[in-house]
Amino acid sequence: MSADPRAVESLLGFWVEAGVEALYAEAPVNRTAPAAAPLAATATAKGLSPAPAARADTVPAALKAEDLQESQSAAADAPDLPALEAAIADFDGCALKSAGARQAVFARGAPDAPVMIIGEAPGGEEDIQGSPFVGRAGQLLDKMLSAAGLDGRAFITNTVFWRPPGNRTPTPAEQAACAPFLERAIALVKPKVLLLVGGASAKAMLKRPEGILALRGRWFEWRSGDGALELPALPTLHPAFLLRQPAAKKKSWEDLLTLVERLDRPGRPD
Ligand code: URA
């Protein structure tokens, strides 16, 4: 019996809306190999238990000390944002780079912006276009920034620079590998405040155990790894969450107003 194409399209649309844009098999398939007896059947015939399937897309390699050293020295050597972007594209020490991402996604926005927005990770559309927050969530973010009078006043990036497979949350090891580049971007842009968008960003930047609903709307002090930089940081809800829960937009709007109020306060924002 063949499936109704409209039902298939509707089901796929449902999954895409839910953020599921990639389908993975349990193990890699070599489609060029000559047909052979299934491995599990061969193993069973030999009286062996079949090996468990590898989940290559969900088992990130832990961060190696030499990869961290490399990102630290490449970031420190970047004199400006274009050099930093090139250094990120050259860096092989983040496991996400070889996990299916098309390209590195660094940043967009004003290079001297007073607000730096730090999201979680590039998604499918960002991976295609090579720019952060350009999909549906990014369009909502742009509308909100514009309504809050922040057009042209934000520099937008993420905690990691490659799309995680299946849009999963980046691991702490992946975020740690990218952190020296992110910190260098903060040092070069010199924003007055950070807006941490979503739980994965807030957790990585503030190293706090609470969830985003407990953190959002409160000011924290962000410090760079070497303690040289300190900035006020405001966690807020992720626009992808707002697309699923429109009733939460009110909270995000309050957070943006909190941010603008501090930014435009006379004197230092901190
Ligand atoms: N979500 C993020 O956190 N970052 C992007 O760039 C896009 C979607």
Short mmCIF file of C-alpha atoms and ligand atoms in Angstrom, two decimals:
data_model
loop_
_atom_site.label_atom_id
_atom_site.label_comp_id
_atom_site.label_asym_id
_atom_site.label_seq_id
_atom_site.Cartn_x
_atom_site.Cartn_y
_atom_site.Cartn_z
CA MET A 1 0.00 0.00 0.00
CA SER A 2 1.51 3.39 -0.96
CA ALA A 3 1.33 6.32 1.47
CA ASP A 4 -0.89 9.32 0.74
CA PRO A 5 1.59 12.08 -0.35
CA ARG A 6 -0.49 14.78 1.41
CA ALA A 7 -0.38 12.83 4.68
CA VAL A 8 3.41 12.39 4.32
CA GLU A 9 3.85 16.11 3.58
CA SER A 10 1.71 17.06 6.55
CA LEU A 11 3.64 14.73 8.87
CA LEU A 12 7.01 16.06 7.65
CA GLY A 13 5.72 19.63 8.11
CA PHE A 14 4.77 18.76 11.68
CA TRP A 15 8.28 17.45 12.43
CA VAL A 16 9.98 20.49 10.86
CA GLU A 17 7.74 22.80 12.93
CA ALA A 18 8.83 20.84 15.99
CA GLY A 19 12.49 21.50 15.08
CA VAL A 20 13.30 18.02 13.72
CA GLU A 21 15.02 18.72 10.42
CA ALA A 22 17.45 15.83 10.06
CA LEU A 23 16.91 12.10 10.19
CA TYR A 24 19.70 9.79 11.27
CA ALA A 25 19.95 6.03 11.11
CA GLU A 26 21.31 4.22 14.14
CA ALA A 27 24.58 3.51 12.29
CA PRO A 28 26.31 4.66 9.08
CA VAL A 29 25.17 2.86 5.93
CA ASN A 30 27.72 2.06 3.20
CA ARG A 31 25.47 2.22 0.15
CA THR A 32 28.34 1.43 -2.22
CA ALA A 33 29.17 -1.95 -0.62
CA PRO A 34 27.96 -5.14 -2.34
CA ALA A 35 24.84 -6.60 -0.72
CA ALA A 36 25.79 -8.79 2.23
CA ALA A 37 23.98 -10.66 4.97
CA PRO A 38 22.90 -8.21 7.67
CA LEU A 39 25.59 -7.98 10.37
CA ALA A 40 23.18 -8.85 13.14
CA ALA A 41 22.02 -11.98 11.28
CA THR A 42 25.66 -13.04 10.65
CA ALA A 43 26.55 -12.52 14.28
CA THR A 44 23.52 -14.48 15.48
CA ALA A 45 24.32 -17.32 13.03
CA LYS A 46 27.82 -17.48 14.56
CA GLY A 47 26.31 -17.60 18.04
CA LEU A 48 27.54 -14.05 18.88
CA SER A 49 25.47 -11.20 20.29
CA PRO A 50 25.24 -8.36 17.76
CA ALA A 51 27.28 -5.29 18.76
CA PRO A 52 25.18 -2.32 19.88
CA ALA A 53 24.71 0.28 17.13
CA ALA A 54 27.10 3.24 17.27
CA ARG A 55 25.43 6.64 17.78
CA ALA A 56 28.15 8.71 16.09
CA ASP A 57 25.95 11.82 16.04
CA THR A 58 25.22 11.77 19.75
CA VAL A 59 28.57 10.85 21.29
CA PRO A 60 30.77 13.95 21.16
CA ALA A 61 34.48 13.55 21.71
CA ALA A 62 35.61 15.16 24.97
CA LEU A 63 37.61 18.32 24.60
CA LYS A 64 41.35 17.68 24.33
CA ALA A 65 43.80 20.01 26.09
CA GLU A 66 45.66 20.64 22.81
CA ASP A 67 42.42 21.68 21.06
CA LEU A 68 41.68 24.18 23.82
CA GLN A 69 45.25 25.51 23.63
CA GLU A 70 44.90 25.87 19.88
CA SER A 71 41.64 27.82 20.10
CA GLN A 72 43.13 30.01 22.83
CA SER A 73 46.21 30.90 20.83
CA ALA A 74 44.34 31.31 17.50
CA ALA A 75 41.80 33.58 19.19
CA ALA A 76 44.47 35.64 20.96
CA ASP A 77 46.34 36.11 17.66
CA ALA A 78 43.29 37.51 15.83
CA PRO A 79 43.72 41.31 15.67
CA ASP A 80 40.20 42.02 14.37
CA LEU A 81 36.83 40.42 13.63
CA PRO A 82 37.59 39.30 10.03
CA ALA A 83 40.80 37.61 11.27
CA LEU A 84 38.82 36.00 14.08
CA GLU A 85 36.23 34.69 11.63
CA ALA A 86 39.02 33.20 9.47
CA ALA A 87 40.66 31.62 12.55
CA ILE A 88 37.34 30.00 13.52
CA ALA A 89 36.86 28.59 10.02
CA ASP A 90 40.40 27.10 10.20
CA PHE A 91 39.93 25.54 13.64
CA ASP A 92 39.40 21.76 13.69
CA GLY A 93 39.23 21.25 17.46
CA CYS A 94 35.44 21.49 17.92
CA ALA A 95 33.82 18.10 17.36
CA LEU A 96 30.82 19.75 15.67
CA LYS A 97 32.90 20.77 12.66
CA SER A 98 33.21 17.18 11.49
CA ALA A 99 29.70 16.13 12.59
CA GLY A 100 27.91 17.22 9.43
CA ALA A 101 27.95 21.05 9.51
CA ARG A 102 28.24 22.71 6.08
CA GLN A 103 30.31 25.67 7.23
CA ALA A 104 31.34 27.78 10.22
CA VAL A 105 28.75 30.36 11.30
CA PHE A 106 30.34 33.25 13.17
CA ALA A 107 28.39 36.48 13.61
CA ARG A 108 26.36 39.28 12.12
CA GLY A 109 25.60 42.84 13.18
CA ALA A 110 27.41 46.02 14.10
CA PRO A 111 31.09 45.37 14.92
CA ASP A 112 31.00 48.13 17.58
CA ALA A 113 27.55 47.28 18.94
CA PRO A 114 26.71 48.10 22.57
CA VAL A 115 24.73 44.83 22.86
CA MET A 116 26.17 41.39 22.15
CA ILE A 117 23.54 38.69 21.72
CA ILE A 118 24.77 35.16 22.35
CA GLY A 119 22.53 32.32 21.22
CA GLU A 120 22.94 28.59 21.53
CA ALA A 121 24.13 27.23 18.17
CA PRO A 122 23.46 27.66 14.46
CA GLY A 123 20.41 25.80 13.14
CA GLY A 124 19.57 24.48 9.68
CA GLU A 125 19.04 27.83 7.94
CA GLU A 126 22.11 29.35 9.59
CA ASP A 127 24.17 26.37 8.41
CA ILE A 128 23.03 27.02 4.83
CA GLN A 129 23.45 30.79 4.87
CA GLY A 130 26.56 30.98 7.08
CA SER A 131 25.04 33.65 9.32
CA PRO A 132 23.49 33.34 12.82
CA PHE A 133 19.78 33.77 13.60
CA VAL A 134 18.52 33.97 10.03
CA GLY A 135 15.78 31.29 10.31
CA ARG A 136 12.31 31.74 11.82
CA ALA A 137 13.65 32.26 15.33
CA GLY A 138 16.10 34.85 14.02
CA GLN A 139 13.37 36.72 12.18
CA LEU A 140 11.37 36.94 15.41
CA LEU A 141 14.50 38.10 17.26
CA ASP A 142 15.07 40.84 14.66
CA LYS A 143 11.45 42.03 14.99
CA MET A 144 11.79 42.22 18.75
CA LEU A 145 15.11 44.07 18.57
CA SER A 146 13.64 46.52 16.11
CA ALA A 147 10.56 47.13 18.30
CA ALA A 148 12.88 47.75 21.27
CA GLY A 149 14.86 50.37 19.31
CA LEU A 150 17.92 48.11 19.00
CA ASP A 151 18.18 48.13 15.20
CA GLY A 152 21.88 48.39 14.31
CA ARG A 153 22.87 48.22 18.02
CA ALA A 154 23.45 44.47 18.33
CA PHE A 155 26.19 42.04 17.40
CA ILE A 156 24.79 38.51 17.17
CA THR A 157 26.68 35.24 17.63
CA ASN A 158 26.42 31.84 19.36
CA THR A 159 28.21 29.70 21.96
CA VAL A 160 29.38 27.36 19.16
CA PHE A 161 30.10 28.05 15.50
CA TRP A 162 28.91 24.88 13.80
CA ARG A 163 25.42 23.41 13.61
CA PRO A 164 24.99 20.45 16.00
CA PRO A 165 23.57 17.36 14.22
CA GLY A 166 19.78 17.25 14.39
CA ASN A 167 19.85 20.66 16.16
CA ARG A 168 20.70 19.04 19.47
CA THR A 169 22.02 21.20 22.31
CA PRO A 170 25.80 21.71 22.09
CA THR A 171 27.76 19.85 24.76
CA PRO A 172 29.87 21.65 27.39
CA ALA A 173 32.99 20.28 25.62
CA GLU A 174 31.90 21.79 22.30
CA GLN A 175 31.09 25.11 23.96
CA ALA A 176 34.42 25.08 25.81
CA ALA A 177 36.33 24.50 22.55
CA CYS A 178 34.66 27.59 21.03
CA ALA A 179 34.76 29.77 24.17
CA PRO A 180 38.17 31.42 23.49
CA PHE A 181 36.85 32.65 20.11
CA LEU A 182 33.65 33.94 21.71
CA GLU A 183 35.63 35.72 24.43
CA ARG A 184 37.91 37.27 21.80
CA ALA A 185 34.82 38.49 19.91
CA ILE A 186 33.60 40.13 23.12
CA ALA A 187 37.03 41.74 23.64
CA LEU A 188 37.05 43.09 20.06
CA VAL A 189 33.44 44.34 19.92
CA LYS A 190 33.56 45.73 23.48
CA PRO A 191 29.79 45.64 24.04
CA LYS A 192 28.32 47.30 27.12
CA VAL A 193 26.00 44.39 27.91
CA LEU A 194 25.46 40.74 26.93
CA LEU A 195 22.03 39.28 26.15
CA LEU A 196 22.17 35.51 26.70
CA VAL A 197 19.48 33.91 24.62
CA GLY A 198 18.19 30.55 25.88
CA GLY A 199 19.24 28.12 28.59
CA ALA A 200 22.26 26.64 26.77
CA SER A 201 23.78 30.10 26.35
CA ALA A 202 23.00 31.29 29.88
CA LYS A 203 24.35 28.08 31.42
CA ALA A 204 27.60 28.13 29.41
CA MET A 205 28.29 31.83 29.98
CA LEU A 206 27.26 32.12 33.64
CA LYS A 207 28.18 28.61 34.84
CA ARG A 208 25.02 28.47 36.93
CA PRO A 209 22.87 25.42 37.58
CA GLU A 210 19.42 27.05 37.33
CA GLY A 211 17.21 26.74 34.26
CA ILE A 212 16.44 29.67 31.99
CA LEU A 213 13.03 30.32 33.57
CA ALA A 214 14.76 31.01 36.88
CA LEU A 215 17.60 33.05 35.34
CA ARG A 216 15.76 35.19 32.81
CA GLY A 217 15.21 38.86 33.47
CA ARG A 218 17.93 39.06 36.17
CA TRP A 219 21.30 40.76 35.74
CA PHE A 220 24.46 38.71 36.33
CA GLU A 221 28.13 39.57 36.06
CA TRP A 222 29.86 37.65 33.26
CA ARG A 223 33.64 37.17 33.60
CA SER A 224 36.03 35.91 30.92
CA GLY A 225 38.04 32.75 31.68
CA ASP A 226 41.17 34.79 32.51
CA GLY A 227 39.15 37.28 34.57
CA ALA A 228 40.29 40.19 32.37
CA LEU A 229 36.81 41.07 31.10
CA GLU A 230 33.65 41.67 33.09
CA LEU A 231 30.27 42.65 31.73
CA PRO A 232 26.64 42.78 32.85
CA ALA A 233 24.74 39.86 31.30
CA LEU A 234 20.99 39.37 31.04
CA PRO A 235 19.59 35.89 30.28
CA THR A 236 16.32 35.75 28.34
CA LEU A 237 14.09 33.19 26.64
CA HIS A 238 15.10 31.77 23.25
CA PRO A 239 12.98 33.02 20.31
CA ALA A 240 12.54 29.40 19.16
CA PHE A 241 10.79 28.80 22.50
CA LEU A 242 8.61 31.87 21.88
CA LEU A 243 7.54 30.43 18.52
CA ARG A 244 6.27 27.35 20.35
CA GLN A 245 4.92 29.25 23.39
CA PRO A 246 3.71 32.66 22.14
CA ALA A 247 2.31 33.47 25.60
CA ALA A 248 5.92 33.72 26.83
CA LYS A 249 6.63 36.69 24.51
CA LYS A 250 5.50 39.07 27.25
CA LYS A 251 8.38 37.90 29.48
CA SER A 252 10.93 38.33 26.67
CA TRP A 253 9.61 41.77 25.93
CA GLU A 254 10.02 42.73 29.61
CA ASP A 255 13.61 41.43 29.45
CA LEU A 256 14.37 43.54 26.37
CA LEU A 257 12.96 46.64 28.07
CA THR A 258 15.13 45.86 31.11
CA LEU A 259 18.14 45.69 28.79
CA VAL A 260 17.34 48.93 26.97
CA GLU A 261 16.74 50.73 30.24
CA ARG A 262 20.22 49.78 31.51
CA LEU A 263 21.87 50.49 28.17
CA ASP A 264 20.42 53.96 27.89
CA ARG A 265 20.89 54.84 31.55
CA PRO A 266 23.28 57.81 31.85
CA GLY A 267 26.79 56.80 32.93
CA ARG A 268 28.26 53.30 32.83
CA PRO A 269 25.72 50.51 32.22
CA ASP A 270 27.26 48.57 35.09
N1 URA B 1 19.21 29.43 17.40
C1 URA B 1 20.36 29.87 17.97
O1 URA B 1 20.54 29.74 19.18
N2 URA B 1 21.25 30.44 17.19
C2 URA B 1 21.08 30.62 15.89
O2 URA B 1 21.96 31.17 15.23
C3 URA B 1 19.88 30.17 15.31
C4 URA B 1 18.95 29.58 16.09
#
